[in-house]
mmCIF file of C-alpha atoms and ligand atoms in Angstrom:
data_model
loop_
_atom_site.group_PDB
_atom_site.id
_atom_site.type_symbol
_atom_site.label_atom_id
_atom_site.label_comp_id
_atom_site.label_asym_id
_atom_site.label_seq_id
_atom_site.Cartn_x
_atom_site.Cartn_y
_atom_site.Cartn_z
ATOM 1 C CA MET A 1 115.900 84.400 95.397
ATOM 2 C CA SER A 2 113.073 86.935 95.244
ATOM 3 C CA GLY A 3 113.284 90.358 97.106
ATOM 4 C CA ARG A 4 110.843 90.718 100.239
ATOM 5 C CA LYS A 5 108.097 92.792 99.971
ATOM 6 C CA GLN A 6 107.152 95.870 102.252
ATOM 7 C CA GLN A 7 103.972 95.073 104.336
ATOM 8 C CA PRO A 8 101.438 97.406 104.888
ATOM 9 C CA ASN A 9 102.126 97.469 108.338
ATOM 10 C CA THR A 10 105.886 98.592 107.813
ATOM 11 C CA LYS A 11 104.419 101.912 106.375
ATOM 12 C CA ILE A 12 102.709 102.299 109.472
ATOM 13 C CA ILE A 13 105.802 101.701 111.710
ATOM 14 C CA LEU A 14 107.962 104.089 109.928
ATOM 15 C CA GLU A 15 105.652 106.759 110.127
ATOM 16 C CA TYR A 16 105.704 106.810 113.793
ATOM 17 C CA ILE A 17 109.166 106.569 113.980
ATOM 18 C CA ALA A 18 109.476 109.449 112.159
ATOM 19 C CA LYS A 19 107.235 111.035 114.481
ATOM 20 C CA PHE A 20 108.523 109.998 117.481
ATOM 21 C CA PRO A 21 112.810 109.625 116.810
ATOM 22 C CA ASP A 22 113.393 109.310 120.746
ATOM 23 C CA ALA A 23 110.772 107.097 122.246
ATOM 24 C CA PRO A 24 112.082 103.728 123.439
ATOM 25 C CA ALA A 25 111.189 100.924 120.939
ATOM 26 C CA ARG A 26 108.750 99.281 123.559
ATOM 27 C CA VAL A 27 107.187 102.338 124.116
ATOM 28 C CA LEU A 28 106.564 103.146 120.479
ATOM 29 C CA ALA A 29 105.355 99.693 119.349
ATOM 30 C CA ARG A 30 102.908 99.822 122.860
ATOM 31 C CA LYS A 31 101.592 103.077 121.090
ATOM 32 C CA ILE A 32 101.915 101.676 117.581
ATOM 33 C CA TYR A 33 99.854 98.478 118.438
ATOM 34 C CA ASN A 34 97.008 100.183 120.723
ATOM 35 C CA GLU A 35 96.013 102.628 117.993
ATOM 36 C CA ASN A 36 96.277 100.350 114.813
ATOM 37 C CA LYS A 37 95.396 96.521 116.294
ATOM 38 C CA ALA A 38 93.893 95.583 113.424
ATOM 39 C CA HIS A 39 97.113 95.572 111.078
ATOM 40 C CA PHE A 40 99.010 93.448 113.827
ATOM 41 C CA ASP A 41 98.995 90.169 114.907
ATOM 42 C CA SER A 42 100.123 90.922 118.168
ATOM 43 C CA LEU A 43 101.845 93.425 120.255
ATOM 44 C CA ASP A 44 105.130 91.312 119.888
ATOM 45 C CA GLN A 45 105.101 91.516 116.245
ATOM 46 C CA ALA A 46 104.993 95.372 116.609
ATOM 47 C CA VAL A 47 107.826 95.159 119.092
ATOM 48 C CA ALA A 48 109.847 93.223 116.868
ATOM 49 C CA LYS A 49 109.261 95.288 114.019
ATOM 50 C CA CYS A 50 110.220 98.598 115.851
ATOM 51 C CA ARG A 51 113.260 97.009 117.094
ATOM 52 C CA TYR A 52 114.257 96.013 113.423
ATOM 53 C CA TYR A 53 113.618 99.167 111.825
ATOM 54 C CA LEU A 54 115.614 101.166 114.499
ATOM 55 C CA GLY A 55 118.503 98.515 114.428
ATOM 56 C CA VAL A 56 118.397 97.574 117.818
ATOM 57 C CA ASN A 57 118.967 94.099 117.465
ATOM 58 C CA GLY A 58 122.659 93.594 117.151
ATOM 59 C CA LYS A 59 125.212 93.718 114.267
ATOM 60 C CA GLN A 60 123.750 91.613 111.570
ATOM 61 C CA ASN A 61 120.060 93.196 111.950
ATOM 62 C CA ARG A 62 121.938 96.426 110.865
ATOM 63 C CA LYS A 63 123.029 94.742 107.982
ATOM 64 C CA ASP A 64 120.336 93.185 106.955
ATOM 65 C CA ILE A 65 117.937 95.692 107.587
ATOM 66 C CA ALA A 66 115.701 97.069 104.926
ATOM 67 C CA THR A 67 115.928 100.709 105.408
ATOM 68 C CA ASN A 68 118.684 102.322 107.502
ATOM 69 C CA GLN A 69 117.406 105.713 107.840
ATOM 70 C CA PHE A 70 116.006 105.159 111.369
ATOM 71 C CA ILE A 71 118.724 103.124 112.870
ATOM 72 C CA ARG A 72 120.081 104.279 116.487
ATOM 73 C CA ALA A 73 123.792 104.440 117.161
ATOM 74 C CA PRO A 74 124.794 101.764 119.543
ATOM 75 C CA ARG A 75 124.534 103.124 123.068
ATOM 76 C CA TYR A 76 128.476 103.914 124.302
ATOM 77 C CA ASN A 77 130.731 100.954 124.906
ATOM 78 C CA GLN A 78 127.637 98.583 124.668
ATOM 79 C CA LYS A 79 128.789 95.077 124.180
ATOM 80 C CA SER A 80 126.476 92.847 121.669
ATOM 81 C CA LEU A 81 126.018 89.621 121.124
ATOM 82 C CA PRO A 82 127.786 87.855 118.694
ATOM 83 C CA GLU A 83 126.762 88.184 115.166
ATOM 84 C CA SER A 84 124.028 85.402 114.536
ATOM 85 C CA HIS A 85 124.176 83.473 110.934
ATOM 86 C CA SER A 86 120.698 81.448 111.882
ATOM 87 C CA GLU A 87 118.180 82.206 109.064
ATOM 88 C CA LYS A 88 114.447 82.110 109.761
ATOM 89 C CA ARG A 89 112.253 80.778 107.129
ATOM 90 C CA GLN A 90 110.183 82.969 105.214
ATOM 91 C CA ARG A 91 106.553 82.825 106.515
ATOM 92 C CA ILE A 92 104.132 83.292 104.116
ATOM 93 C CA LYS A 93 100.010 82.915 104.619
ATOM 94 C CA LEU A 94 98.087 82.772 101.501
ATOM 95 C CA PRO A 95 94.886 85.143 101.217
ATOM 96 C CA SER A 96 91.927 84.212 103.111
ATOM 97 C CA GLY A 97 89.762 85.563 99.883
ATOM 98 C CA ILE A 98 90.869 82.749 97.978
ATOM 99 C CA LYS A 99 87.823 80.285 98.498
ATOM 100 C CA ARG A 100 88.865 77.177 96.304
ATOM 101 C CA LEU A 101 92.145 76.603 95.731
ATOM 102 C CA GLY A 102 93.617 74.345 93.097
ATOM 103 C CA ILE A 103 96.885 72.350 94.350
ATOM 104 C CA PHE A 104 99.558 70.134 92.375
ATOM 105 C CA GLY A 105 103.130 69.941 91.854
ATOM 106 C CA ASP A 106 105.492 66.993 90.657
ATOM 107 C CA VAL A 107 105.097 67.823 86.861
ATOM 108 C CA HIS A 108 108.508 67.080 86.410
ATOM 109 C CA ILE A 109 108.736 69.148 82.814
ATOM 110 C CA PRO A 110 109.486 67.892 80.354
ATOM 111 C CA TYR A 111 108.365 64.450 81.540
ATOM 112 C CA HIS A 112 104.696 65.654 82.120
ATOM 113 C CA ASP A 113 101.587 63.469 81.250
ATOM 114 C CA ASN A 114 99.310 65.959 79.101
ATOM 115 C CA GLU A 115 96.296 63.773 79.415
ATOM 116 C CA ALA A 116 96.371 63.667 83.285
ATOM 117 C CA LEU A 117 97.428 67.622 83.500
ATOM 118 C CA GLU A 118 93.838 68.428 80.738
ATOM 119 C CA THR A 119 91.614 66.801 83.120
ATOM 120 C CA MET A 120 93.150 68.514 86.473
ATOM 121 C CA PHE A 121 92.428 71.769 84.537
ATOM 122 C CA ASP A 122 89.352 70.399 83.432
ATOM 123 C CA LYS A 123 88.070 70.033 86.978
ATOM 124 C CA PHE A 124 89.719 73.027 88.262
ATOM 125 C CA GLU A 125 87.227 75.056 85.622
ATOM 126 C CA GLU A 126 84.525 72.966 86.900
ATOM 127 C CA GLU A 127 84.974 73.619 90.601
ATOM 128 C CA ASN A 128 85.552 77.535 89.717
ATOM 129 C CA VAL A 129 88.870 77.377 91.741
ATOM 130 C CA ASP A 130 90.007 80.963 92.445
ATOM 131 C CA GLY A 131 93.464 80.513 92.875
ATOM 132 C CA ILE A 132 96.173 77.666 92.440
ATOM 133 C CA TYR A 133 98.901 76.677 93.731
ATOM 134 C CA ILE A 134 101.841 74.902 92.186
ATOM 135 C CA ASN A 135 104.019 72.912 95.094
ATOM 136 C CA GLY A 136 107.389 72.328 93.406
ATOM 137 C CA ASP A 137 109.026 70.438 91.106
ATOM 138 C CA LEU A 138 107.356 71.840 88.368
ATOM 139 C CA LEU A 139 110.498 71.129 86.440
ATOM 140 C CA ASP A 140 112.743 68.314 86.507
ATOM 141 C CA PHE A 141 116.221 69.955 85.498
ATOM 142 C CA TYR A 142 117.648 66.522 84.459
ATOM 143 C CA ALA A 143 120.180 67.947 82.528
ATOM 144 C CA LEU A 144 121.294 69.491 85.803
ATOM 145 C CA SER A 145 121.185 66.556 88.157
ATOM 146 C CA PHE A 146 124.402 65.500 89.490
ATOM 147 C CA HIS A 147 123.552 61.577 88.898
ATOM 148 C CA GLU A 148 124.869 59.749 85.693
ATOM 149 C CA LYS A 149 123.073 61.254 82.635
ATOM 150 C CA ASP A 150 121.678 60.331 79.253
ATOM 151 C CA PRO A 151 123.314 63.214 76.980
ATOM 152 C CA ARG A 152 120.216 62.478 74.375
ATOM 153 C CA LYS A 153 117.809 63.445 77.016
ATOM 154 C CA ALA A 154 116.589 67.101 77.681
ATOM 155 C CA ARG A 155 118.798 69.914 77.527
ATOM 156 C CA PHE A 156 118.612 72.900 79.865
ATOM 157 C CA LYS A 157 117.389 75.217 77.527
ATOM 158 C CA ASP A 158 114.514 73.198 76.536
ATOM 159 C CA GLU A 159 113.576 72.530 79.786
ATOM 160 C CA ILE A 160 113.278 76.547 80.497
ATOM 161 C CA GLN A 161 111.566 77.044 76.931
ATOM 162 C CA ALA A 162 108.829 74.430 78.000
ATOM 163 C CA GLY A 163 108.380 75.576 81.799
ATOM 164 C CA ARG A 164 107.689 79.262 80.432
ATOM 165 C CA GLU A 165 105.316 77.784 77.972
ATOM 166 C CA PHE A 166 103.289 75.592 80.709
ATOM 167 C CA LEU A 167 103.409 78.901 83.169
ATOM 168 C CA GLU A 168 101.774 80.814 80.201
ATOM 169 C CA TYR A 169 99.507 78.045 79.574
ATOM 170 C CA VAL A 170 97.870 78.174 82.998
ATOM 171 C CA ARG A 171 97.817 81.856 83.027
ATOM 172 C CA ASP A 172 96.173 81.760 80.015
ATOM 173 C CA ARG A 173 93.709 79.222 81.044
ATOM 174 C CA PHE A 174 93.340 80.870 84.642
ATOM 175 C CA PRO A 175 93.256 84.504 83.699
ATOM 176 C CA GLY A 176 92.528 86.973 86.868
ATOM 177 C CA ILE A 177 93.067 84.451 89.617
ATOM 178 C CA PRO A 178 95.971 84.681 91.797
ATOM 179 C CA ILE A 179 98.746 81.866 90.775
ATOM 180 C CA TYR A 180 101.501 80.792 93.153
ATOM 181 C CA PHE A 181 104.577 78.817 91.936
ATOM 182 C CA ILE A 182 107.195 77.561 94.876
ATOM 183 C CA PRO A 183 110.126 75.563 93.982
ATOM 184 C CA GLY A 184 110.993 72.182 94.889
ATOM 185 C CA ASN A 185 113.962 69.969 95.252
ATOM 186 C CA HIS A 186 114.353 69.437 91.835
ATOM 187 C CA GLU A 187 114.215 73.532 91.108
ATOM 188 C CA ASN A 188 116.875 73.556 93.453
ATOM 189 C CA ARG A 189 119.415 71.843 91.294
ATOM 190 C CA PHE A 190 119.328 74.936 89.554
ATOM 191 C CA GLU A 191 121.236 76.806 92.253
ATOM 192 C CA ARG A 192 123.258 73.494 93.744
ATOM 193 C CA TYR A 193 124.394 73.821 89.867
ATOM 194 C CA LEU A 194 125.312 77.440 90.095
ATOM 195 C CA ARG A 195 126.909 76.617 93.881
ATOM 196 C CA LYS A 196 129.092 73.967 92.745
ATOM 197 C CA LYS A 197 130.035 74.835 88.961
ATOM 198 C CA ALA A 198 129.538 79.035 88.527
ATOM 199 C CA VAL A 199 129.435 80.320 91.693
ATOM 200 C CA GLU A 200 130.329 83.894 90.531
ATOM 201 C CA LEU A 201 126.600 83.700 88.791
ATOM 202 C CA LEU A 202 124.809 83.359 92.005
ATOM 203 C CA ASP A 203 123.584 86.688 92.949
ATOM 204 C CA VAL A 204 123.213 87.738 89.540
ATOM 205 C CA ASP A 205 119.658 88.573 88.779
ATOM 206 C CA GLU A 206 119.908 87.720 85.613
ATOM 207 C CA PHE A 207 120.270 83.933 86.383
ATOM 208 C CA ARG A 208 117.511 83.815 88.982
ATOM 209 C CA LEU A 209 115.071 80.967 88.289
ATOM 210 C CA ASP A 210 112.154 83.018 87.866
ATOM 211 C CA VAL A 211 113.825 85.529 85.678
ATOM 212 C CA LEU A 212 114.803 82.310 83.463
ATOM 213 C CA LEU A 213 111.672 81.568 83.401
ATOM 214 C CA GLN A 214 109.860 84.535 82.529
ATOM 215 C CA VAL A 215 107.420 84.612 85.913
ATOM 216 C CA GLY A 216 106.783 88.120 86.153
ATOM 217 C CA SER A 217 105.232 88.466 82.838
ATOM 218 C CA THR A 218 102.881 85.711 83.392
ATOM 219 C CA ARG A 219 101.861 87.527 86.847
ATOM 220 C CA ILE A 220 102.533 84.572 88.509
ATOM 221 C CA GLU A 221 103.889 84.791 92.090
ATOM 222 C CA TYR A 222 107.090 82.891 92.689
ATOM 223 C CA LEU A 223 107.529 82.294 96.427
ATOM 224 C CA PRO A 224 111.024 81.643 97.618
ATOM 225 C CA PHE A 225 112.364 78.275 97.868
ATOM 226 C CA ARG A 226 112.078 76.845 101.671
ATOM 227 C CA SER A 227 109.221 79.308 102.462
ATOM 228 C CA ARG A 228 106.617 78.152 105.268
ATOM 229 C CA VAL A 229 103.397 78.631 103.700
ATOM 230 C CA SER A 230 99.955 78.272 105.104
ATOM 231 C CA PHE A 231 96.248 78.523 103.623
ATOM 232 C CA GLY A 232 93.872 79.126 106.866
ATOM 233 C CA ASN A 233 94.592 76.355 109.197
ATOM 234 C CA TYR A 234 96.753 74.150 106.486
ATOM 235 C CA LEU A 235 100.577 74.184 106.168
ATOM 236 C CA ILE A 236 101.236 73.111 102.613
ATOM 237 C CA GLU A 237 105.239 72.123 102.304
ATOM 238 C CA HIS A 238 106.761 70.444 99.206
ATOM 239 C CA GLY A 239 107.803 67.529 101.447
ATOM 240 C CA ASP A 240 111.031 66.828 100.483
ATOM 241 C CA LYS A 241 112.420 68.362 103.793
ATOM 242 C CA ILE A 242 110.367 65.801 105.942
ATOM 243 C CA PRO A 243 112.751 63.035 106.521
ATOM 244 C CA GLY A 244 110.840 59.581 105.892
ATOM 245 C CA ALA A 245 107.910 60.582 105.110
ATOM 246 C CA GLY A 246 107.915 58.342 101.611
ATOM 247 C CA GLY A 247 106.551 55.188 103.464
ATOM 248 C CA VAL A 248 103.484 53.417 102.827
ATOM 249 C CA VAL A 249 101.477 56.332 103.586
ATOM 250 C CA PRO A 250 103.255 59.292 103.100
ATOM 251 C CA ALA A 251 100.654 61.493 104.214
ATOM 252 C CA ARG A 252 100.800 59.345 108.041
ATOM 253 C CA THR A 253 104.706 60.159 108.088
ATOM 254 C CA ALA A 254 104.597 63.682 107.178
ATOM 255 C CA LEU A 255 101.009 64.308 110.034
ATOM 256 C CA MET A 256 103.704 62.808 112.741
ATOM 257 C CA ARG A 257 106.506 64.743 111.886
ATOM 258 C CA MET A 258 104.671 68.259 111.308
ATOM 259 C CA LYS A 259 101.957 67.501 114.124
ATOM 260 C CA THR A 260 99.700 69.822 112.584
ATOM 261 C CA ASN A 261 97.438 69.797 109.304
ATOM 262 C CA VAL A 262 99.530 69.510 106.608
ATOM 263 C CA ILE A 263 99.706 69.114 102.772
ATOM 264 C CA ILE A 264 102.820 67.613 100.653
ATOM 265 C CA ASN A 265 103.558 66.695 97.369
ATOM 266 C CA HIS A 266 107.099 65.037 96.571
ATOM 267 C CA PHE A 267 106.179 61.631 96.986
ATOM 268 C CA HIS A 268 104.247 61.250 93.910
ATOM 269 C CA LYS A 269 101.502 59.712 95.742
ATOM 270 C CA SER A 270 97.546 60.138 97.022
ATOM 271 C CA SER A 271 97.449 59.323 100.386
ATOM 272 C CA SER A 272 95.652 60.923 103.700
ATOM 273 C CA SER A 273 95.890 60.345 107.212
ATOM 274 C CA SER A 274 94.147 61.949 110.327
ATOM 275 C CA GLN A 275 94.630 61.712 113.558
ATOM 276 C CA ARG A 276 92.654 62.878 117.020
ATOM 277 C CA ILE A 277 94.516 65.283 119.724
ATOM 278 C CA TYR A 278 93.593 66.127 122.911
ATOM 279 C CA ASP A 279 93.088 69.637 123.652
ATOM 280 C CA VAL A 280 92.680 71.605 126.788
ATOM 281 C CA ASP A 281 88.648 71.382 127.041
ATOM 282 C CA ASP A 282 88.138 68.878 123.883
ATOM 283 C CA SER A 283 89.526 66.814 121.333
ATOM 284 C CA SER A 284 89.852 67.370 117.418
ATOM 285 C CA SER A 285 91.352 66.187 114.834
ATOM 286 C CA ILE A 286 94.652 67.065 112.355
ATOM 287 C CA ASN A 287 94.862 65.886 108.769
ATOM 288 C CA GLY A 288 97.668 64.978 106.689
ATOM 289 C CA TYR A 289 97.285 64.817 103.037
ATOM 290 C CA SER A 290 100.071 63.797 100.356
ATOM 291 C CA LEU A 291 99.487 64.481 96.225
ATOM 292 C CA GLY A 292 99.785 62.326 93.133
ATOM 293 C CA CYS A 293 102.240 63.439 90.898
ATOM 294 C CA MET A 294 101.597 65.046 87.147
ATOM 295 C CA CYS A 295 104.565 63.089 85.465
ATOM 296 C CA GLU A 296 105.234 59.759 83.633
ATOM 297 C CA LEU A 297 104.534 57.271 86.242
ATOM 298 C CA GLU A 298 107.090 54.660 84.654
ATOM 299 C CA PRO A 299 110.506 56.761 84.539
ATOM 300 C CA GLU A 300 113.494 54.772 83.400
ATOM 301 C CA TYR A 301 115.420 55.012 86.962
ATOM 302 C CA LEU A 302 112.351 53.546 88.436
ATOM 303 C CA GLU A 303 110.125 51.579 86.971
ATOM 304 C CA ILE A 304 108.260 50.008 89.440
ATOM 305 C CA ASN A 305 106.825 52.348 91.760
ATOM 306 C CA GLU A 306 103.709 53.212 93.922
ATOM 307 C CA TRP A 307 102.957 56.494 91.907
ATOM 308 C CA ASN A 308 99.709 57.876 90.652
ATOM 309 C CA HIS A 309 98.564 60.808 88.992
ATOM 310 C CA GLY A 310 96.482 63.488 91.364
ATOM 311 C CA PHE A 311 96.050 66.834 92.785
ATOM 312 C CA ALA A 312 93.501 68.212 95.403
ATOM 313 C CA ILE A 313 90.937 71.470 95.728
ATOM 314 C CA LEU A 314 91.079 73.177 98.708
ATOM 315 C CA HIS A 315 87.808 74.635 100.170
ATOM 316 C CA ASN A 316 88.076 77.574 102.483
ATOM 317 C CA ASP A 317 85.663 78.288 105.014
ATOM 318 C CA GLN A 318 86.774 81.231 106.967
ATOM 319 C CA GLY A 319 89.427 79.782 107.514
ATOM 320 C CA LYS A 320 88.869 76.246 108.192
ATOM 321 C CA ILE A 321 89.599 74.318 105.244
ATOM 322 C CA SER A 322 88.705 71.000 103.722
ATOM 323 C CA VAL A 323 90.549 68.942 101.355
ATOM 324 C CA LYS A 324 89.403 66.681 98.465
ATOM 325 C CA ASN A 325 91.938 64.565 97.302
ATOM 326 C CA TYR A 326 91.695 63.795 93.585
ATOM 327 C CA LYS A 327 93.341 60.575 92.055
ATOM 328 C CA ILE A 328 93.286 60.442 88.311
ATOM 329 C CA GLU A 329 93.663 57.077 86.120
ATOM 330 C CA ARG A 330 93.598 56.869 82.588
ATOM 331 C CA GLY A 331 92.341 60.326 82.217
ATOM 332 C CA ASN A 332 89.570 60.080 84.476
ATOM 333 C CA ILE A 333 88.987 60.973 87.897
ATOM 334 C CA ILE A 334 88.695 58.282 90.309
HETATM 335 FE FE1 FE2 B 401 108.883 65.291 92.302
HETATM 336 FE FE1 FE2 B 402 110.207 66.470 95.150
#
């Protein structure tokens, strides 16, 4: 949904390409990598970036490329593989400088629970969180759902307004720290609605959700839907993409499906699970957590459920994350 940012190592790649315009991609990548190791994950990453900016990855790459300044003409009569439409989820690593990350989701504005929210934000203050992550379903978008609707309930315009007020409130209460917001399946109702009812508006910037919510003016970072986000040794997922994870212990199913340390929202229920794995020379554990929600617990469409209010704080010790998964009952952390 939002444009890609140029990474610092891209600048290095482009400088070398400009300096050595005729060098083969792999030779150039090795030189770049050897002289700038601290800026790259691996030699392979440098090779991939060189190939990308030289436009030697086939036709589709040539179309997608961020700058076509250095694209090389294809070799005479060179055959190429057919155009690929496969998409890779964007990888996003949250900065390692964050030491205590407050994380919550499933607020479902305007069906949010202010008592639970106040309790959580008080705890964030008490624990001095230095980063906040809103893990999807911040807004409900009742009006955009394709289920049967009660026309007396929330209007789209009011939901957007309430969403803006919420983001302003969080920024106001936590000035100066990074705050991230990734859309969940409920925010995606907006895009699905456009696809079905107003396809002409899909690529118009003014109709992007982050623009409507004025996310930029609150200096909150909006991460594209379906990004693959990690913090230290944990993956953070909204959870809607994990098939069948809503069982008795959502964290358990998520852990078994993802097979790595993982945090999910989406199931509105706090749970945790741990599994020992056998490494080459030792064994260690992987852990999964599902977080509670911040919305009303007895919605009309599902009055009897196992939901609870909750959130988590992730403590970062040099990339090793430990998770405190909190439950809230009647305004108290339990
Ligand atoms: Fe949700
Ligand atoms: Fe969800």
